mmCIF file of C-alpha atoms in Angstrom:
data_model
loop_
_atom_site.group_PDB
_atom_site.id
_atom_site.type_symbol
_atom_site.label_atom_id
_atom_site.label_comp_id
_atom_site.label_asym_id
_atom_site.label_seq_id
_atom_site.Cartn_x
_atom_site.Cartn_y
_atom_site.Cartn_z
ATOM 1 C CA UNK A 1 -30.330 -6.937 -2.532
ATOM 2 C CA UNK A 2 -28.433 -10.020 -3.721
ATOM 3 C CA UNK A 3 -24.648 -9.762 -3.893
ATOM 4 C CA UNK A 4 -24.843 -10.578 -7.611
ATOM 5 C CA UNK A 5 -26.943 -7.442 -8.181
ATOM 6 C CA UNK A 6 -24.578 -5.181 -6.254
ATOM 7 C CA UNK A 7 -22.703 -2.370 -7.921
ATOM 8 C CA UNK A 8 -19.286 -1.158 -6.828
ATOM 9 C CA UNK A 9 -20.850 1.546 -4.633
ATOM 10 C CA UNK A 10 -22.964 -1.059 -2.847
ATOM 11 C CA UNK A 11 -19.894 -3.164 -2.121
ATOM 12 C CA UNK A 12 -17.942 -0.172 -0.806
ATOM 13 C CA UNK A 13 -20.797 0.771 1.525
ATOM 14 C CA UNK A 14 -21.395 -2.813 2.682
ATOM 15 C CA UNK A 15 -17.738 -3.488 3.365
ATOM 16 C CA UNK A 16 -17.316 -0.144 5.167
ATOM 17 C CA UNK A 17 -20.249 -0.942 7.453
ATOM 18 C CA UNK A 18 -18.938 -4.456 8.104
ATOM 19 C CA UNK A 19 -15.730 -2.867 9.392
ATOM 20 C CA UNK A 20 -17.737 -0.228 11.324
ATOM 21 C CA UNK A 21 -15.996 2.614 9.505
ATOM 22 C CA UNK A 22 -17.467 6.008 8.650
ATOM 23 C CA UNK A 23 -17.085 7.768 5.331
ATOM 24 C CA UNK A 24 -14.782 10.219 7.112
ATOM 25 C CA UNK A 25 -12.597 7.341 8.344
ATOM 26 C CA UNK A 26 -12.170 6.168 4.760
ATOM 27 C CA UNK A 27 -11.586 9.691 3.444
ATOM 28 C CA UNK A 28 -8.923 10.379 6.069
ATOM 29 C CA UNK A 29 -7.122 7.139 5.257
ATOM 30 C CA UNK A 30 -7.101 7.941 1.536
ATOM 31 C CA UNK A 31 -6.440 11.667 2.092
ATOM 32 C CA UNK A 32 -9.455 12.686 0.033
ATOM 33 C CA UNK A 33 -12.724 14.437 0.859
ATOM 34 C CA UNK A 34 -15.690 12.589 2.428
ATOM 35 C CA UNK A 35 -17.810 13.755 -0.504
ATOM 36 C CA UNK A 36 -15.704 11.558 -2.785
ATOM 37 C CA UNK A 37 -16.661 8.517 -0.698
ATOM 38 C CA UNK A 38 -20.314 9.563 -0.895
ATOM 39 C CA UNK A 39 -20.098 9.818 -4.693
ATOM 40 C CA UNK A 40 -18.511 6.347 -4.895
ATOM 41 C CA UNK A 41 -21.189 4.774 -2.728
ATOM 42 C CA UNK A 42 -24.004 6.455 -4.676
ATOM 43 C CA UNK A 43 -22.516 5.314 -7.986
ATOM 44 C CA UNK A 44 -21.903 8.872 -9.171
ATOM 45 C CA UNK A 45 -18.203 8.120 -9.616
ATOM 46 C CA UNK A 46 -15.837 5.173 -9.172
ATOM 47 C CA UNK A 47 -12.410 4.890 -7.530
ATOM 48 C CA UNK A 48 -9.537 4.445 -9.944
ATOM 49 C CA UNK A 49 -5.790 3.939 -9.930
ATOM 50 C CA UNK A 50 -4.081 4.739 -6.641
ATOM 51 C CA UNK A 51 -7.399 5.518 -4.925
ATOM 52 C CA UNK A 52 -8.746 2.072 -5.845
ATOM 53 C CA UNK A 53 -5.662 0.309 -4.504
ATOM 54 C CA UNK A 54 -5.640 2.336 -1.276
ATOM 55 C CA UNK A 55 -9.394 1.823 -0.835
ATOM 56 C CA UNK A 56 -9.025 -1.954 -1.128
ATOM 57 C CA UNK A 57 -6.289 -1.881 1.520
ATOM 58 C CA UNK A 58 -8.402 0.261 3.834
ATOM 59 C CA UNK A 59 -11.431 -2.005 3.393
ATOM 60 C CA UNK A 60 -9.253 -5.113 3.765
ATOM 61 C CA UNK A 61 -10.427 -6.679 0.497
ATOM 62 C CA UNK A 62 -9.217 -7.034 -3.074
ATOM 63 C CA UNK A 63 -9.498 -4.376 -5.751
ATOM 64 C CA UNK A 64 -10.923 -7.059 -8.042
ATOM 65 C CA UNK A 65 -13.793 -7.738 -5.643
ATOM 66 C CA UNK A 66 -14.601 -4.019 -5.388
ATOM 67 C CA UNK A 67 -14.677 -3.710 -9.168
ATOM 68 C CA UNK A 68 -16.627 -6.819 -10.106
ATOM 69 C CA UNK A 69 -17.729 -8.681 -6.991
ATOM 70 C CA UNK A 70 -16.634 -11.953 -8.583
ATOM 71 C CA UNK A 71 -13.853 -12.608 -6.072
ATOM 72 C CA UNK A 72 -14.249 -11.700 -2.428
ATOM 73 C CA UNK A 73 -11.135 -11.798 -0.283
ATOM 74 C CA UNK A 74 -11.323 -10.211 3.156
ATOM 75 C CA UNK A 75 -9.250 -10.862 6.240
ATOM 76 C CA UNK A 76 -11.810 -11.140 8.988
ATOM 77 C CA UNK A 77 -14.154 -13.870 10.224
ATOM 78 C CA UNK A 78 -16.873 -13.205 7.646
ATOM 79 C CA UNK A 79 -17.744 -15.882 5.104
ATOM 80 C CA UNK A 80 -15.654 -15.334 1.972
ATOM 81 C CA UNK A 81 -15.284 -16.742 -1.500
ATOM 82 C CA UNK A 82 -12.082 -16.605 -3.519
ATOM 83 C CA UNK A 83 -10.755 -17.824 -6.859
ATOM 84 C CA UNK A 84 -7.318 -18.188 -5.292
ATOM 85 C CA UNK A 85 -6.222 -19.805 -2.071
ATOM 86 C CA UNK A 86 -3.598 -18.227 0.180
ATOM 87 C CA UNK A 87 -1.089 -20.589 1.686
ATOM 88 C CA UNK A 88 0.906 -19.547 4.797
ATOM 89 C CA UNK A 89 4.116 -21.293 3.709
ATOM 90 C CA UNK A 90 6.036 -22.936 0.904
ATOM 91 C CA UNK A 91 6.962 -26.585 0.475
ATOM 92 C CA UNK A 92 10.175 -27.458 -1.320
ATOM 93 C CA UNK A 93 9.911 -29.883 -4.237
ATOM 94 C CA UNK A 94 11.355 -30.441 -7.686
ATOM 95 C CA UNK A 95 10.439 -32.264 -10.890
ATOM 96 C CA UNK A 96 11.278 -35.616 -9.344
ATOM 97 C CA UNK A 97 9.023 -35.160 -6.307
ATOM 98 C CA UNK A 98 6.007 -37.479 -6.700
ATOM 99 C CA UNK A 99 2.518 -36.038 -6.580
ATOM 100 C CA UNK A 100 0.607 -36.526 -3.351
ATOM 101 C CA UNK A 101 -2.796 -38.185 -3.458
ATOM 102 C CA UNK A 102 -4.494 -34.793 -3.089
ATOM 103 C CA UNK A 103 -2.476 -33.102 -5.863
ATOM 104 C CA UNK A 104 -2.679 -32.772 -9.618
ATOM 105 C CA UNK A 105 -0.145 -31.233 -12.025
ATOM 106 C CA UNK A 106 -1.406 -28.802 -14.684
ATOM 107 C CA UNK A 107 0.654 -27.986 -17.795
ATOM 108 C CA UNK A 108 2.386 -24.599 -17.556
ATOM 109 C CA UNK A 109 3.126 -23.029 -20.933
ATOM 110 C CA UNK A 110 5.833 -20.502 -20.076
ATOM 111 C CA UNK A 111 6.152 -19.310 -23.653
ATOM 112 C CA UNK A 112 2.446 -18.692 -24.166
ATOM 113 C CA UNK A 113 1.766 -15.011 -23.741
ATOM 114 C CA UNK A 114 -1.802 -13.892 -22.968
ATOM 115 C CA UNK A 115 -1.536 -10.165 -23.406
ATOM 116 C CA UNK A 116 -3.510 -7.902 -21.082
ATOM 117 C CA UNK A 117 -2.750 -4.983 -23.372
ATOM 118 C CA UNK A 118 -3.048 -4.859 -27.122
ATOM 119 C CA UNK A 119 -2.458 -8.567 -27.523
ATOM 120 C CA UNK A 120 0.252 -10.885 -28.760
ATOM 121 C CA UNK A 121 0.323 -13.403 -31.570
ATOM 122 C CA UNK A 122 3.432 -15.144 -30.199
ATOM 123 C CA UNK A 123 2.567 -18.656 -29.080
ATOM 124 C CA UNK A 124 5.089 -21.400 -28.394
ATOM 125 C CA UNK A 125 4.029 -24.209 -26.104
ATOM 126 C CA UNK A 126 6.865 -25.189 -23.780
ATOM 127 C CA UNK A 127 5.848 -28.741 -22.894
ATOM 128 C CA UNK A 128 7.018 -30.462 -19.741
ATOM 129 C CA UNK A 129 6.537 -27.579 -17.312
ATOM 130 C CA UNK A 130 3.785 -28.097 -14.771
ATOM 131 C CA UNK A 131 2.250 -26.361 -11.754
ATOM 132 C CA UNK A 132 0.859 -28.317 -8.816
ATOM 133 C CA UNK A 133 -2.642 -27.734 -7.518
ATOM 134 C CA UNK A 134 -4.584 -29.318 -4.697
ATOM 135 C CA UNK A 135 -7.467 -31.316 -6.106
ATOM 136 C CA UNK A 136 -9.735 -29.602 -3.581
ATOM 137 C CA UNK A 137 -8.798 -26.195 -5.036
ATOM 138 C CA UNK A 138 -9.857 -27.239 -8.535
ATOM 139 C CA UNK A 139 -12.975 -28.979 -7.257
ATOM 140 C CA UNK A 140 -14.003 -25.813 -5.406
ATOM 141 C CA UNK A 141 -13.956 -23.927 -8.724
ATOM 142 C CA UNK A 142 -15.573 -26.863 -10.592
ATOM 143 C CA UNK A 143 -12.511 -27.268 -12.812
ATOM 144 C CA UNK A 144 -11.698 -30.596 -14.457
ATOM 145 C CA UNK A 145 -7.867 -30.933 -14.555
ATOM 146 C CA UNK A 146 -7.917 -32.414 -18.065
ATOM 147 C CA UNK A 147 -9.247 -29.099 -19.414
ATOM 148 C CA UNK A 148 -7.002 -26.777 -17.361
ATOM 149 C CA UNK A 149 -3.641 -25.174 -18.086
ATOM 150 C CA UNK A 150 -1.570 -22.270 -16.779
ATOM 151 C CA UNK A 151 -0.105 -19.434 -18.839
ATOM 152 C CA UNK A 152 1.411 -16.001 -18.190
ATOM 153 C CA UNK A 153 -0.097 -12.560 -18.752
ATOM 154 C CA UNK A 154 1.739 -9.582 -20.212
ATOM 155 C CA UNK A 155 0.872 -5.900 -20.269
ATOM 156 C CA UNK A 156 -0.788 -3.500 -17.845
ATOM 157 C CA UNK A 157 -4.388 -3.222 -19.012
ATOM 158 C CA UNK A 158 -5.668 -5.454 -16.191
ATOM 159 C CA UNK A 159 -3.995 -3.532 -13.368
ATOM 160 C CA UNK A 160 -4.395 -3.448 -10.413
ATOM 161 C CA UNK A 161 -5.690 -7.058 -10.444
ATOM 162 C CA UNK A 162 -3.329 -8.702 -12.947
ATOM 163 C CA UNK A 163 0.217 -7.402 -13.107
ATOM 164 C CA UNK A 164 2.656 -8.070 -15.927
ATOM 165 C CA UNK A 165 3.977 -11.606 -15.459
ATOM 166 C CA UNK A 166 0.956 -12.891 -13.558
ATOM 167 C CA UNK A 167 0.284 -16.610 -13.975
ATOM 168 C CA UNK A 168 -3.344 -17.482 -14.708
ATOM 169 C CA UNK A 169 -5.197 -20.775 -14.791
ATOM 170 C CA UNK A 170 -7.560 -21.280 -17.738
ATOM 171 C CA UNK A 171 -10.419 -23.787 -17.895
ATOM 172 C CA UNK A 172 -10.839 -24.481 -21.613
ATOM 173 C CA UNK A 173 -14.123 -26.344 -21.100
ATOM 174 C CA UNK A 174 -15.946 -23.167 -20.033
ATOM 175 C CA UNK A 175 -16.449 -20.976 -23.085
ATOM 176 C CA UNK A 176 -19.963 -19.610 -22.493
ATOM 177 C CA UNK A 177 -19.804 -15.954 -21.526
ATOM 178 C CA UNK A 178 -21.033 -15.083 -18.038
ATOM 179 C CA UNK A 179 -21.167 -11.288 -17.730
ATOM 180 C CA UNK A 180 -18.334 -9.866 -15.639
ATOM 181 C CA UNK A 181 -16.160 -12.996 -15.667
ATOM 182 C CA UNK A 182 -12.568 -13.048 -16.917
ATOM 183 C CA UNK A 183 -11.661 -15.062 -20.008
ATOM 184 C CA UNK A 184 -8.664 -15.883 -22.162
ATOM 185 C CA UNK A 185 -9.567 -15.077 -25.746
ATOM 186 C CA UNK A 186 -8.067 -15.281 -29.209
ATOM 187 C CA UNK A 187 -8.939 -11.951 -30.814
ATOM 188 C CA UNK A 188 -8.146 -12.204 -34.505
ATOM 189 C CA UNK A 189 -4.848 -13.959 -33.743
ATOM 190 C CA UNK A 190 -4.028 -11.962 -30.618
ATOM 191 C CA UNK A 191 -4.093 -13.778 -27.275
ATOM 192 C CA UNK A 192 -5.639 -11.658 -24.527
ATOM 193 C CA UNK A 193 -7.171 -11.956 -21.058
ATOM 194 C CA UNK A 194 -10.182 -9.699 -20.512
ATOM 195 C CA UNK A 195 -13.509 -9.296 -18.733
ATOM 196 C CA UNK A 196 -16.386 -10.043 -21.092
ATOM 197 C CA UNK A 197 -20.029 -8.927 -21.250
ATOM 198 C CA UNK A 198 -22.696 -9.921 -23.739
ATOM 199 C CA UNK A 199 -24.470 -7.127 -25.626
ATOM 200 C CA UNK A 200 -27.852 -7.262 -27.403
ATOM 201 C CA UNK A 201 -27.811 -8.873 -30.816
ATOM 202 C CA UNK A 202 -25.009 -11.325 -30.128
ATOM 203 C CA UNK A 203 -21.964 -9.076 -29.738
ATOM 204 C CA UNK A 204 -19.683 -8.684 -26.726
ATOM 205 C CA UNK A 205 -18.095 -5.914 -24.686
ATOM 206 C CA UNK A 206 -14.411 -6.370 -23.817
ATOM 207 C CA UNK A 207 -13.435 -4.648 -20.589
ATOM 208 C CA UNK A 208 -10.071 -3.936 -18.936
ATOM 209 C CA UNK A 209 -9.637 -3.093 -15.256
ATOM 210 C CA UNK A 210 -7.281 -0.274 -16.260
ATOM 211 C CA UNK A 211 -10.174 1.442 -18.001
ATOM 212 C CA UNK A 212 -8.553 4.891 -18.091
ATOM 213 C CA UNK A 213 -5.838 3.742 -20.488
ATOM 214 C CA UNK A 214 -7.778 0.912 -22.125
ATOM 215 C CA UNK A 215 -11.401 1.918 -22.900
ATOM 216 C CA UNK A 216 -14.069 -0.718 -23.445
ATOM 217 C CA UNK A 217 -14.108 -2.395 -26.847
ATOM 218 C CA UNK A 218 -17.360 -3.393 -28.523
ATOM 219 C CA UNK A 219 -17.420 -6.350 -30.873
ATOM 220 C CA UNK A 220 -20.528 -6.242 -33.037
ATOM 221 C CA UNK A 221 -22.369 -9.444 -34.030
ATOM 222 C CA UNK A 222 -20.964 -9.343 -37.568
ATOM 223 C CA UNK A 223 -17.429 -9.199 -36.098
ATOM 224 C CA UNK A 224 -17.806 -12.192 -33.774
ATOM 225 C CA UNK A 225 -15.911 -14.446 -36.190
ATOM 226 C CA UNK A 226 -12.748 -12.620 -35.032
ATOM 227 C CA UNK A 227 -13.255 -13.783 -31.426
ATOM 228 C CA UNK A 228 -12.543 -17.246 -30.081
ATOM 229 C CA UNK A 229 -13.097 -17.965 -26.380
ATOM 230 C CA UNK A 230 -10.147 -20.023 -25.156
ATOM 231 C CA UNK A 231 -11.557 -20.494 -21.666
ATOM 232 C CA UNK A 232 -12.536 -19.087 -18.286
ATOM 233 C CA UNK A 233 -9.781 -17.721 -16.031
ATOM 234 C CA UNK A 234 -10.362 -19.524 -12.728
ATOM 235 C CA UNK A 235 -7.133 -18.670 -10.858
ATOM 236 C CA UNK A 236 -4.235 -16.256 -10.876
ATOM 237 C CA UNK A 237 -1.073 -15.670 -8.891
ATOM 238 C CA UNK A 238 1.869 -13.281 -9.023
ATOM 239 C CA UNK A 239 5.047 -12.708 -7.032
ATOM 240 C CA UNK A 240 6.570 -9.231 -6.837
ATOM 241 C CA UNK A 241 10.180 -8.906 -7.961
ATOM 242 C CA UNK A 242 12.564 -6.945 -5.734
ATOM 243 C CA UNK A 243 14.650 -4.361 -7.573
ATOM 244 C CA UNK A 244 17.195 -1.936 -6.095
#
């Protein structure tokens, strides 16, 4: 079976076996019954909410990879692919620090809100702000810097992958829909970031990770004039905020 053809149950089973864990090991860690793990692996049910987050921690991978398989981040010696690179430290710099030869600065529109919930029509480009990327990072994702920009996401419909305030990178040159990929879209004036699937006849299915609270939306072919693909989401990053 190719990884592209895998379903979530296949990925759970494969990752569990890679870590040499039994279904009981997983069940004990999540404090659920082994039969629940069996149902997940057979595709009879899918982990959601807290169980999904705890499962990803137990399997040492991302919740996004379990759900879609499009990003694989694991912390062992296996070959992995990721849309985001993890860096072990931070380097201090400001607006006057010159770019290194291996860097490029992408525009960062702080005031542009790509809603992960019901959408937002508020758009105000705040020019001048930029985020630095290694050229190798963009090349790895086949992103041309002249077509890339960073914006923020609001709402909770893409939890647990995208939290409110997450920064995402959008490649505006990639507008063709590849099933299961994440896109920034203009939906009848509302800016949103969603997973898209094509449906027969020319329509699309709009999917949220937080599917319990945000059911799939189906845009029929005759409604496609209300949808504009802004671009493919190739990167995202978020820092947690400490509150007492």
